PDB file of C-alpha atoms in Angstrom:
ATOM      1  CA  UNK W   1      23.541 -53.795   0.541  1.00  0.00           C
ATOM      2  CA  UNK W   2      23.810 -57.398  -0.602  1.00  0.00           C
ATOM      3  CA  UNK W   3      21.435 -60.176  -1.305  1.00  0.00           C
ATOM      4  CA  UNK W   4      22.706 -62.927   0.931  1.00  0.00           C
ATOM      5  CA  UNK W   5      21.160 -65.717  -1.166  1.00  0.00           C
ATOM      6  CA  UNK W   6      22.677 -64.631  -4.466  1.00  0.00           C
ATOM      7  CA  UNK W   7      25.660 -62.762  -3.237  1.00  0.00           C
ATOM      8  CA  UNK W   8      24.815 -59.815  -5.478  1.00  0.00           C
ATOM      9  CA  UNK W   9      24.369 -56.179  -4.611  1.00  0.00           C
ATOM     10  CA  UNK W  10      20.773 -55.094  -4.221  1.00  0.00           C
ATOM     11  CA  UNK W  11      21.334 -51.615  -5.840  1.00  0.00           C
ATOM     12  CA  UNK W  12      23.065 -51.138  -9.159  1.00  0.00           C
ATOM     13  CA  UNK W  13      25.438 -48.545  -7.776  1.00  0.00           C
ATOM     14  CA  UNK W  14      26.981 -48.381  -4.320  1.00  0.00           C
ATOM     15  CA  UNK W  15      25.654 -45.692  -2.004  1.00  0.00           C
ATOM     16  CA  UNK W  16      28.230 -42.996  -1.582  1.00  0.00           C
ATOM     17  CA  UNK W  17      28.146 -41.175   1.763  1.00  0.00           C
ATOM     18  CA  UNK W  18      29.559 -37.705   2.302  1.00  0.00           C
ATOM     19  CA  UNK W  19      32.472 -36.602   0.171  1.00  0.00           C
ATOM     20  CA  UNK W  20      34.299 -39.953   0.554  1.00  0.00           C
ATOM     21  CA  UNK W  21      37.187 -38.241   2.377  1.00  0.00           C
ATOM     22  CA  UNK W  22      36.419 -39.969   5.623  1.00  0.00           C
ATOM     23  CA  UNK W  23      35.578 -43.679   6.140  1.00  0.00           C
ATOM     24  CA  UNK W  24      32.232 -45.018   7.187  1.00  0.00           C
ATOM     25  CA  UNK W  25      32.794 -46.416  10.645  1.00  0.00           C
ATOM     26  CA  UNK W  26      29.542 -48.207  11.382  1.00  0.00           C
ATOM     27  CA  UNK W  27      26.396 -49.347   9.656  1.00  0.00           C
ATOM     28  CA  UNK W  28      23.341 -50.778  11.398  1.00  0.00           C
ATOM     29  CA  UNK W  29      19.824 -51.846  10.338  1.00  0.00           C
ATOM     30  CA  UNK W  30      16.980 -50.889  12.604  1.00  0.00           C
ATOM     31  CA  UNK W  31      15.284 -53.921  14.212  1.00  0.00           C
ATOM     32  CA  UNK W  32      12.340 -53.700  11.767  1.00  0.00           C
ATOM     33  CA  UNK W  33      14.699 -53.462   8.762  1.00  0.00           C
ATOM     34  CA  UNK W  34      13.031 -50.290   7.497  1.00  0.00           C
ATOM     35  CA  UNK W  35      15.911 -47.924   8.387  1.00  0.00           C
ATOM     36  CA  UNK W  36      19.649 -47.972   8.152  1.00  0.00           C
ATOM     37  CA  UNK W  37      22.009 -45.749  10.047  1.00  0.00           C
ATOM     38  CA  UNK W  38      25.655 -45.131   9.343  1.00  0.00           C
ATOM     39  CA  UNK W  39      28.316 -43.040  11.059  1.00  0.00           C
ATOM     40  CA  UNK W  40      31.520 -41.572   9.698  1.00  0.00           C
ATOM     41  CA  UNK W  41      34.092 -39.057  10.761  1.00  0.00           C
ATOM     42  CA  UNK W  42      32.732 -36.284   8.540  1.00  0.00           C
ATOM     43  CA  UNK W  43      29.035 -36.634   9.566  1.00  0.00           C
ATOM     44  CA  UNK W  44      27.810 -37.657  13.022  1.00  0.00           C
ATOM     45  CA  UNK W  45      25.047 -40.112  11.884  1.00  0.00           C
ATOM     46  CA  UNK W  46      22.759 -40.378   8.922  1.00  0.00           C
ATOM     47  CA  UNK W  47      19.494 -42.255   9.034  1.00  0.00           C
ATOM     48  CA  UNK W  48      18.360 -43.698   5.721  1.00  0.00           C
ATOM     49  CA  UNK W  49      15.280 -45.448   4.363  1.00  0.00           C
ATOM     50  CA  UNK W  50      16.641 -48.984   3.791  1.00  0.00           C
ATOM     51  CA  UNK W  51      14.551 -49.620   0.723  1.00  0.00           C
ATOM     52  CA  UNK W  52      15.499 -46.469  -1.139  1.00  0.00           C
ATOM     53  CA  UNK W  53      18.656 -45.208   0.675  1.00  0.00           C
ATOM     54  CA  UNK W  54      17.073 -41.741   0.906  1.00  0.00           C
ATOM     55  CA  UNK W  55      17.954 -39.732   3.988  1.00  0.00           C
ATOM     56  CA  UNK W  56      15.394 -39.488   6.780  1.00  0.00           C
ATOM     57  CA  UNK W  57      15.530 -36.035   8.339  1.00  0.00           C
ATOM     58  CA  UNK W  58      17.152 -36.450  11.745  1.00  0.00           C
ATOM     59  CA  UNK W  59      20.051 -34.472  13.035  1.00  0.00           C
ATOM     60  CA  UNK W  60      21.711 -36.475  15.908  1.00  0.00           C
ATOM     61  CA  UNK W  61      23.995 -33.457  16.322  1.00  0.00           C
ATOM     62  CA  UNK W  62      22.828 -31.461  19.307  1.00  0.00           C
ATOM     63  CA  UNK W  63      25.717 -32.425  21.509  1.00  0.00           C
ATOM     64  CA  UNK W  64      29.174 -30.970  21.236  1.00  0.00           C
ATOM     65  CA  UNK W  65      32.051 -31.719  20.859  1.00  0.00           C
ATOM     66  CA  UNK W  66      31.651 -33.962  17.929  1.00  0.00           C
ATOM     67  CA  UNK W  67      29.747 -37.164  18.575  1.00  0.00           C
ATOM     68  CA  UNK W  68      31.602 -40.171  17.323  1.00  0.00           C
ATOM     69  CA  UNK W  69      29.525 -42.893  15.711  1.00  0.00           C
ATOM     70  CA  UNK W  70      32.320 -45.428  15.659  1.00  0.00           C
ATOM     71  CA  UNK W  71      30.006 -47.714  17.510  1.00  0.00           C
ATOM     72  CA  UNK W  72      26.235 -47.281  17.268  1.00  0.00           C
ATOM     73  CA  UNK W  73      23.404 -49.662  18.154  1.00  0.00           C
ATOM     74  CA  UNK W  74      19.641 -49.654  18.017  1.00  0.00           C
ATOM     75  CA  UNK W  75      17.576 -50.692  20.984  1.00  0.00           C
ATOM     76  CA  UNK W  76      15.428 -53.862  20.301  1.00  0.00           C
ATOM     77  CA  UNK W  77      12.313 -51.800  19.767  1.00  0.00           C
ATOM     78  CA  UNK W  78      14.102 -49.457  17.409  1.00  0.00           C
ATOM     79  CA  UNK W  79      13.111 -46.356  19.458  1.00  0.00           C
ATOM     80  CA  UNK W  80      16.490 -45.563  20.844  1.00  0.00           C
ATOM     81  CA  UNK W  81      20.157 -45.385  19.652  1.00  0.00           C
ATOM     82  CA  UNK W  82      23.312 -45.575  21.685  1.00  0.00           C
ATOM     83  CA  UNK W  83      26.506 -44.094  20.411  1.00  0.00           C
ATOM     84  CA  UNK W  84      29.975 -43.340  21.641  1.00  0.00           C
ATOM     85  CA  UNK W  85      30.583 -39.777  22.743  1.00  0.00           C
ATOM     86  CA  UNK W  86      34.031 -38.208  23.146  1.00  0.00           C
ATOM     87  CA  UNK W  87      35.577 -41.692  23.172  1.00  0.00           C
ATOM     88  CA  UNK W  88      34.809 -42.461  26.876  1.00  0.00           C
ATOM     89  CA  UNK W  89      31.123 -41.937  27.298  1.00  0.00           C
ATOM     90  CA  UNK W  90      27.845 -42.829  25.570  1.00  0.00           C
ATOM     91  CA  UNK W  91      24.918 -40.735  24.277  1.00  0.00           C
ATOM     92  CA  UNK W  92      21.432 -42.190  24.026  1.00  0.00           C
ATOM     93  CA  UNK W  93      19.196 -40.781  21.255  1.00  0.00           C
ATOM     94  CA  UNK W  94      15.551 -40.772  20.493  1.00  0.00           C
ATOM     95  CA  UNK W  95      15.280 -42.178  16.949  1.00  0.00           C
ATOM     96  CA  UNK W  96      11.995 -40.309  16.228  1.00  0.00           C
ATOM     97  CA  UNK W  97      13.162 -36.862  17.200  1.00  0.00           C
ATOM     98  CA  UNK W  98      16.966 -37.168  16.765  1.00  0.00           C
ATOM     99  CA  UNK W  99      17.415 -35.582  20.168  1.00  0.00           C
ATOM    100  CA  UNK W 100      19.647 -36.931  22.920  1.00  0.00           C
ATOM    101  CA  UNK W 101      18.127 -38.567  25.924  1.00  0.00           C
ATOM    102  CA  UNK W 102      19.614 -37.377  29.207  1.00  0.00           C
ATOM    103  CA  UNK W 103      23.239 -36.556  29.891  1.00  0.00           C
ATOM    104  CA  UNK W 104      26.135 -38.659  28.577  1.00  0.00           C
ATOM    105  CA  UNK W 105      26.717 -41.958  30.359  1.00  0.00           C
ATOM    106  CA  UNK W 106      30.168 -41.838  31.929  1.00  0.00           C
ATOM    107  CA  UNK W 107      32.352 -44.339  33.769  1.00  0.00           C
ATOM    108  CA  UNK W 108      34.976 -45.683  31.404  1.00  0.00           C
ATOM    109  CA  UNK W 109      38.534 -44.374  31.567  1.00  0.00           C
ATOM    110  CA  UNK W 110      39.529 -45.348  28.078  1.00  0.00           C
ATOM    111  CA  UNK W 111      38.132 -45.632  24.548  1.00  0.00           C
ATOM    112  CA  UNK W 112      34.767 -47.529  24.287  1.00  0.00           C
ATOM    113  CA  UNK W 113      34.969 -50.217  21.647  1.00  0.00           C
ATOM    114  CA  UNK W 114      31.536 -51.918  21.824  1.00  0.00           C
ATOM    115  CA  UNK W 115      27.851 -51.361  22.705  1.00  0.00           C
ATOM    116  CA  UNK W 116      24.990 -53.916  22.989  1.00  0.00           C
ATOM    117  CA  UNK W 117      21.486 -53.636  24.236  1.00  0.00           C
ATOM    118  CA  UNK W 118      19.874 -56.447  26.206  1.00  0.00           C
ATOM    119  CA  UNK W 119      16.988 -58.255  24.362  1.00  0.00           C
ATOM    120  CA  UNK W 120      14.399 -56.425  26.459  1.00  0.00           C
ATOM    121  CA  UNK W 121      16.035 -52.986  25.848  1.00  0.00           C
ATOM    122  CA  UNK W 122      16.273 -52.191  29.524  1.00  0.00           C
ATOM    123  CA  UNK W 123      20.081 -52.546  29.754  1.00  0.00           C
ATOM    124  CA  UNK W 124      23.005 -51.312  27.641  1.00  0.00           C
ATOM    125  CA  UNK W 125      26.463 -52.968  27.923  1.00  0.00           C
ATOM    126  CA  UNK W 126      29.662 -51.076  26.923  1.00  0.00           C
ATOM    127  CA  UNK W 127      33.071 -52.495  26.629  1.00  0.00           C
ATOM    128  CA  UNK W 128      36.283 -50.381  26.786  1.00  0.00           C
ATOM    129  CA  UNK W 129      40.023 -50.417  26.316  1.00  0.00           C
ATOM    130  CA  UNK W 130      40.184 -50.074  30.132  1.00  0.00           C
ATOM    131  CA  UNK W 131      39.262 -53.732  30.290  1.00  0.00           C
ATOM    132  CA  UNK W 132      35.855 -53.076  31.833  1.00  0.00           C
ATOM    133  CA  UNK W 133      32.310 -53.787  30.887  1.00  0.00           C
ATOM    134  CA  UNK W 134      29.680 -51.462  32.266  1.00  0.00           C
ATOM    135  CA  UNK W 135      26.025 -52.447  32.399  1.00  0.00           C
ATOM    136  CA  UNK W 136      23.744 -49.360  32.202  1.00  0.00           C
ATOM    137  CA  UNK W 137      20.049 -49.254  33.172  1.00  0.00           C
ATOM    138  CA  UNK W 138      18.812 -47.094  30.308  1.00  0.00           C
ATOM    139  CA  UNK W 139      15.161 -47.246  31.289  1.00  0.00           C
ATOM    140  CA  UNK W 140      15.140 -46.549  35.028  1.00  0.00           C
ATOM    141  CA  UNK W 141      18.531 -44.751  35.219  1.00  0.00           C
TER     142      UNK W 141
END
């Protein structure tokens, strides 16, 4: 993490995730700035305390095959995460429990590149290599 006013790192040493064999694919702060989540190809997702970089005990692993956290995004209230699953669908997660919410969201025919929640957290947009954007109602289904 970097101090944007000084351009200096906040911690003396960089945080090393996993065994450094696989790249970190995504890093996001929670909306309140208290948590940080990252994904890589050797661990599904890891939630950290942003002030200490200590792991917060959440699994985010109940779904198989392997969940890809190439793209991950917090809902505006920080209660939900959305992540790419098996390249063409999306899993919603409860941040407090680490459990998935409902079945995967399906509809794309190619790799999903991007996810974004609407400001009110009711909708999730996904963009894919199939040149489509799908808008999902994640509150009312």
